[in-house]
Amino acid sequence: MLKAAIFKKLPNFAVEAELAIDQGILVLFGPSGSGKTTILNCLAGLQKPTSGQISLGDRLFFDSARNVNIPARLRRIGYVFQDYALFPHMTVKNNTLYGMPSSAMLAKKNAGNANALAEILAMLRISHLRDRYPAQLSGGEKQRVALARALMMEPDLLLLDEPLSALDADTRCALQQELKKIQRIRNIPFVLVTHSKKELDALADTVVFLNNGKVATPAAQKIPLGWATGQWA
């Protein structure tokens, strides 16, 4: 189970939230600037919370009281960035293999990695693209490659920062179904950021509503009415 109590003080803003999820997809939902990506970065180890605690199962990633802060590279957390963050000089194959934890592991497990690569590319229906470069890919194809790279490391948690926001409606709908299928197959928690009500309805098993850096409750009218009516979809 992922458990997190995060307080992050920024120059003109503070983020404070508690999360808990065992399996399924937890959606961080709210308008731009509400602190969603900051929470992802704290979970990943890319930003250090001002205070709090983050754990996954029996592994403690961060505890301000005990001065624990495990580096991002040791957390086994996959991260799909909003802009895909693919290397333009690498093929689909090499971008995906870059998700391996280390070059040493890659050298030790060549046969196993080849099988894992083939399996992941086939699952995401991009095997035929393995020798292409990012400039030769559509938005949906780039997103699948970014997801493949994150899965290649066999993560215990997958973070996705607005992964579908730049896609057309048909591609977005198809990838929503693929994300749900992959989560069931991998059986690990996903934490996904969106400000789209449609994505929330399609993907969420658990929802954390955020507004101005705080967890909000729609029923208590602590968030804009537009969230309930889907104005940001």
One Martini backbone bead per residue (centre of mass of N, CA, C, O) as a GRO file, in nm:
protein
  233
    1MET     BB    1   0.096   0.036   0.022
    2LEU     BB    2   0.026   0.368  -0.027
    3LYS     BB    3   0.174   0.625   0.186
    4ALA     BB    4   0.093   0.984   0.234
    5ALA     BB    5   0.247   1.276   0.397
    6ILE     BB    6   0.238   1.608   0.260
    7PHE     BB    7   0.469   1.889   0.294
    8LYS     BB    8   0.507   2.180   0.071
    9LYS     BB    9   0.717   2.453   0.054
   10LEU     BB   10   0.674   2.740  -0.131
   11PRO     BB   11   0.720   3.060  -0.204
   12ASN     BB   12   0.374   3.098  -0.287
   13PHE     BB   13   0.325   2.799  -0.165
   14ALA     BB   14   0.123   2.513  -0.046
   15VAL     BB   15   0.142   2.159   0.013
   16GLU     BB   16  -0.135   1.942   0.138
   17ALA     BB   17  -0.134   1.577   0.174
   18GLU     BB   18  -0.326   1.267   0.173
   19LEU     BB   19  -0.243   0.923   0.092
   20ALA     BB   20  -0.421   0.609  -0.017
   21ILE     BB   21  -0.311   0.294  -0.177
   22ASP     BB   22  -0.319  -0.031  -0.302
   23GLN     BB   23  -0.501  -0.035  -0.564
   24GLY     BB   24  -0.518   0.096  -0.864
   25ILE     BB   25  -0.656   0.427  -0.940
   26LEU     BB   26  -0.525   0.737  -0.855
   27VAL     BB   27  -0.673   1.060  -0.863
   28LEU     BB   28  -0.552   1.380  -0.931
   29PHE     BB   29  -0.782   1.651  -0.888
   30GLY     BB   30  -0.754   1.964  -1.074
   31PRO     BB   31  -0.645   2.252  -1.126
   32SER     BB   32  -0.423   2.449  -1.222
   33GLY     BB   33  -0.203   2.491  -0.947
   34SER     BB   34  -0.287   2.267  -0.701
   35GLY     BB   35  -0.030   2.036  -0.669
   36LYS     BB   36  -0.005   1.767  -0.830
   37THR     BB   37   0.294   1.753  -0.935
   38THR     BB   38   0.430   1.788  -0.662
   39ILE     BB   39   0.338   1.518  -0.550
   40LEU     BB   40   0.472   1.338  -0.757
   41ASN     BB   41   0.766   1.440  -0.702
   42CYS     BB   42   0.770   1.343  -0.408
   43LEU     BB   43   0.720   1.043  -0.462
   44ALA     BB   44   0.974   1.013  -0.664
   45GLY     BB   45   1.220   1.219  -0.550
   46LEU     BB   46   1.243   1.513  -0.699
   47GLN     BB   47   1.116   1.614  -0.430
   48LYS     BB   48   1.134   1.762  -0.111
   49PRO     BB   49   0.976   1.762   0.156
   50THR     BB   50   0.935   1.943   0.435
   51SER     BB   51   0.719   1.726   0.536
   52GLY     BB   52   0.676   1.383   0.640
   53GLN     BB   53   0.546   1.074   0.470
   54ILE     BB   54   0.674   0.784   0.273
   55SER     BB   55   0.517   0.474   0.161
   56LEU     BB   56   0.578   0.123   0.036
   57GLY     BB   57   0.477  -0.081   0.221
   58ASP     BB   58   0.788  -0.164   0.385
   59ARG     BB   59   0.886   0.108   0.248
   60LEU     BB   60   1.084   0.386   0.323
   61PHE     BB   61   1.127   0.704   0.165
   62PHE     BB   62   0.999   0.921   0.380
   63ASP     BB   63   1.124   1.103   0.689
   64SER     BB   64   1.159   1.383   0.866
   65ALA     BB   65   1.194   1.275   1.164
   66ARG     BB   66   1.429   1.047   1.051
   67ASN     BB   67   1.597   1.137   0.802
   68VAL     BB   68   1.445   1.022   0.537
   69ASN     BB   69   1.580   0.994   0.179
   70ILE     BB   70   1.521   0.832  -0.094
   71PRO     BB   71   1.629   0.798  -0.387
   72ALA     BB   72   1.484   0.778  -0.690
   73ARG     BB   73   1.661   0.531  -0.807
   74LEU     BB   74   1.551   0.341  -0.540
   75ARG     BB   75   1.215   0.326  -0.567
   76ARG     BB   76   1.064   0.196  -0.808
   77ILE     BB   77   0.948   0.441  -0.999
   78GLY     BB   78   0.729   0.529  -1.234
   79TYR     BB   79   0.739   0.794  -1.502
   80VAL     BB   80   0.495   0.991  -1.674
   81PHE     BB   81   0.528   1.253  -1.865
   82GLN     BB   82   0.368   1.507  -2.023
   83ASP     BB   83   0.622   1.533  -2.252
   84TYR     BB   84   0.758   1.226  -2.227
   85ALA     BB   85   1.082   1.245  -2.240
   86LEU     BB   86   1.226   1.182  -2.500
   87PHE     BB   87   1.491   1.070  -2.692
   88PRO     BB   88   1.570   1.184  -3.008
   89HIS     BB   89   1.840   0.983  -3.057
   90MET     BB   90   1.636   0.751  -2.995
   91THR     BB   91   1.486   0.476  -3.016
   92VAL     BB   92   1.232   0.299  -2.906
   93LYS     BB   93   1.403   0.077  -2.788
   94ASN     BB   94   1.608   0.264  -2.627
   95ASN     BB   95   1.403   0.420  -2.464
   96THR     BB   96   1.293   0.170  -2.318
   97LEU     BB   97   1.568   0.059  -2.200
   98TYR     BB   98   1.619   0.314  -2.017
   99GLY     BB   99   1.427   0.197  -1.783
  100MET     BB  100   1.645   0.064  -1.669
  101PRO     BB  101   1.813   0.088  -1.375
  102SER     BB  102   2.084  -0.036  -1.524
  103SER     BB  103   2.355  -0.126  -1.712
  104ALA     BB  104   2.431  -0.372  -1.543
  105MET     BB  105   2.161  -0.517  -1.563
  106LEU     BB  106   2.158  -0.532  -1.868
  107ALA     BB  107   2.415  -0.715  -1.893
  108LYS     BB  108   2.302  -0.959  -1.713
  109LYS     BB  109   1.990  -0.954  -1.879
  110ASN     BB  110   1.956  -0.979  -2.190
  111ALA     BB  111   1.739  -1.197  -2.240
  112GLY     BB  112   1.526  -1.087  -2.044
  113ASN     BB  113   1.507  -0.804  -2.174
  114ALA     BB  114   1.414  -0.893  -2.453
  115ASN     BB  115   1.150  -1.016  -2.355
  116ALA     BB  116   1.038  -0.766  -2.209
  117LEU     BB  117   1.039  -0.580  -2.451
  118ALA     BB  118   0.851  -0.745  -2.635
  119GLU     BB  119   0.610  -0.748  -2.439
  120ILE     BB  120   0.565  -0.440  -2.409
  121LEU     BB  121   0.538  -0.364  -2.708
  122ALA     BB  122   0.297  -0.553  -2.759
  123MET     BB  123   0.099  -0.444  -2.543
  124LEU     BB  124   0.128  -0.138  -2.688
  125ARG     BB  125   0.149  -0.158  -3.002
  126ILE     BB  126   0.496  -0.100  -3.091
  127SER     BB  127   0.682  -0.305  -3.244
  128HIS     BB  128   0.692  -0.155  -3.535
  129LEU     BB  129   0.863   0.104  -3.386
  130ARG     BB  130   1.153   0.029  -3.268
  131ASP     BB  131   1.330   0.198  -3.514
  132ARG     BB  132   1.220   0.461  -3.432
  133TYR     BB  133   1.177   0.804  -3.391
  134PRO     BB  134   1.012   1.051  -3.232
  135ALA     BB  135   0.971   1.229  -3.499
  136GLN     BB  136   0.799   0.963  -3.626
  137LEU     BB  137   0.572   1.021  -3.414
  138SER     BB  138   0.295   1.024  -3.257
  139GLY     BB  139   0.141   1.109  -2.974
  140GLY     BB  140   0.041   0.821  -2.899
  141GLU     BB  141   0.316   0.681  -2.947
  142LYS     BB  142   0.480   0.839  -2.741
  143GLN     BB  143   0.312   0.753  -2.497
  144ARG     BB  144   0.373   0.449  -2.522
  145VAL     BB  145   0.678   0.475  -2.486
  146ALA     BB  146   0.676   0.607  -2.207
  147LEU     BB  147   0.530   0.367  -2.076
  148ALA     BB  148   0.733   0.147  -2.148
  149ARG     BB  149   0.971   0.267  -1.991
  150ALA     BB  150   0.835   0.258  -1.710
  151LEU     BB  151   0.782  -0.063  -1.720
  152MET     BB  152   1.076  -0.179  -1.760
  153MET     BB  153   1.148  -0.148  -1.438
  154GLU     BB  154   0.939  -0.276  -1.263
  155PRO     BB  155   0.734  -0.125  -1.092
  156ASP     BB  156   0.556  -0.043  -0.779
  157LEU     BB  157   0.497   0.241  -0.918
  158LEU     BB  158   0.277   0.469  -1.104
  159LEU     BB  159   0.332   0.779  -1.268
  160LEU     BB  160   0.093   1.032  -1.408
  161ASP     BB  161   0.119   1.334  -1.607
  162GLU     BB  162  -0.108   1.405  -1.804
  163PRO     BB  163  -0.098   1.168  -2.044
  164LEU     BB  164  -0.369   1.278  -2.238
  165SER     BB  165  -0.383   1.595  -2.307
  166ALA     BB  166  -0.246   1.586  -2.623
  167LEU     BB  167  -0.485   1.421  -2.728
  168ASP     BB  168  -0.709   1.289  -2.903
  169ALA     BB  169  -1.010   1.151  -2.842
  170ASP     BB  170  -0.961   0.863  -2.955
  171THR     BB  171  -0.682   0.813  -2.826
  172ARG     BB  172  -0.765   0.867  -2.535
  173CYS     BB  173  -0.972   0.638  -2.510
  174ALA     BB  174  -0.779   0.403  -2.575
  175LEU     BB  175  -0.569   0.463  -2.342
  176GLN     BB  176  -0.756   0.430  -2.105
  177GLN     BB  177  -0.800   0.125  -2.148
  178GLU     BB  178  -0.499   0.047  -2.133
  179LEU     BB  179  -0.440   0.143  -1.847
  180LYS     BB  180  -0.641  -0.045  -1.705
  181LYS     BB  181  -0.517  -0.307  -1.809
  182ILE     BB  182  -0.228  -0.269  -1.701
  183GLN     BB  183  -0.302  -0.250  -1.404
  184ARG     BB  184  -0.416  -0.536  -1.383
  185ILE     BB  185  -0.163  -0.689  -1.477
  186ARG     BB  186   0.050  -0.554  -1.270
  187ASN     BB  187  -0.065  -0.488  -0.983
  188ILE     BB  188  -0.037  -0.167  -0.941
  189PRO     BB  189  -0.019   0.141  -0.845
  190PHE     BB  190  -0.178   0.441  -0.958
  191VAL     BB  191  -0.083   0.788  -1.025
  192LEU     BB  192  -0.305   1.042  -1.154
  193VAL     BB  193  -0.309   1.335  -1.347
  194THR     BB  194  -0.592   1.572  -1.359
  195HIS     BB  195  -0.850   1.815  -1.518
  196SER     BB  196  -1.046   1.583  -1.618
  197LYS     BB  197  -1.358   1.457  -1.586
  198LYS     BB  198  -1.348   1.225  -1.792
  199GLU     BB  199  -1.098   1.085  -1.678
  200LEU     BB  200  -1.202   1.040  -1.401
  201ASP     BB  201  -1.446   0.857  -1.481
  202ALA     BB  202  -1.265   0.639  -1.645
  203LEU     BB  203  -1.018   0.576  -1.410
  204ALA     BB  204  -1.120   0.596  -1.120
  205ASP     BB  205  -1.100   0.450  -0.789
  206THR     BB  206  -0.954   0.705  -0.670
  207VAL     BB  207  -0.999   1.034  -0.510
  208VAL     BB  208  -0.817   1.352  -0.518
  209PHE     BB  209  -0.898   1.666  -0.424
  210LEU     BB  210  -0.767   1.980  -0.551
  211ASN     BB  211  -0.709   2.309  -0.382
  212ASN     BB  212  -0.465   2.514  -0.321
  213GLY     BB  213  -0.297   2.249  -0.197
  214LYS     BB  214  -0.565   2.107  -0.107
  215VAL     BB  215  -0.786   1.903   0.025
  216ALA     BB  216  -1.105   1.842  -0.121
  217THR     BB  217  -1.475   1.867  -0.091
  218PRO     BB  218  -1.749   1.881  -0.281
  219ALA     BB  219  -1.977   1.847  -0.060
  220ALA     BB  220  -1.841   2.104   0.102
  221GLN     BB  221  -1.776   2.336  -0.104
  222LYS     BB  222  -1.436   2.361  -0.162
  223ILE     BB  223  -1.503   2.367  -0.466
  224PRO     BB  224  -1.568   2.422  -0.768
  225LEU     BB  225  -1.848   2.361  -0.952
  226GLY     BB  226  -1.704   2.269  -1.220
  227TRP     BB  227  -1.621   1.985  -1.128
  228ALA     BB  228  -1.915   1.862  -1.132
  229THR     BB  229  -1.980   1.967  -1.446
  230GLY     BB  230  -1.711   1.957  -1.639
  231GLN     BB  231  -1.555   2.226  -1.743
  232TRP     BB  232  -1.252   2.071  -1.760
  233ALA     BB  233  -1.292   1.845  -1.994
   0.00000   0.00000   0.00000
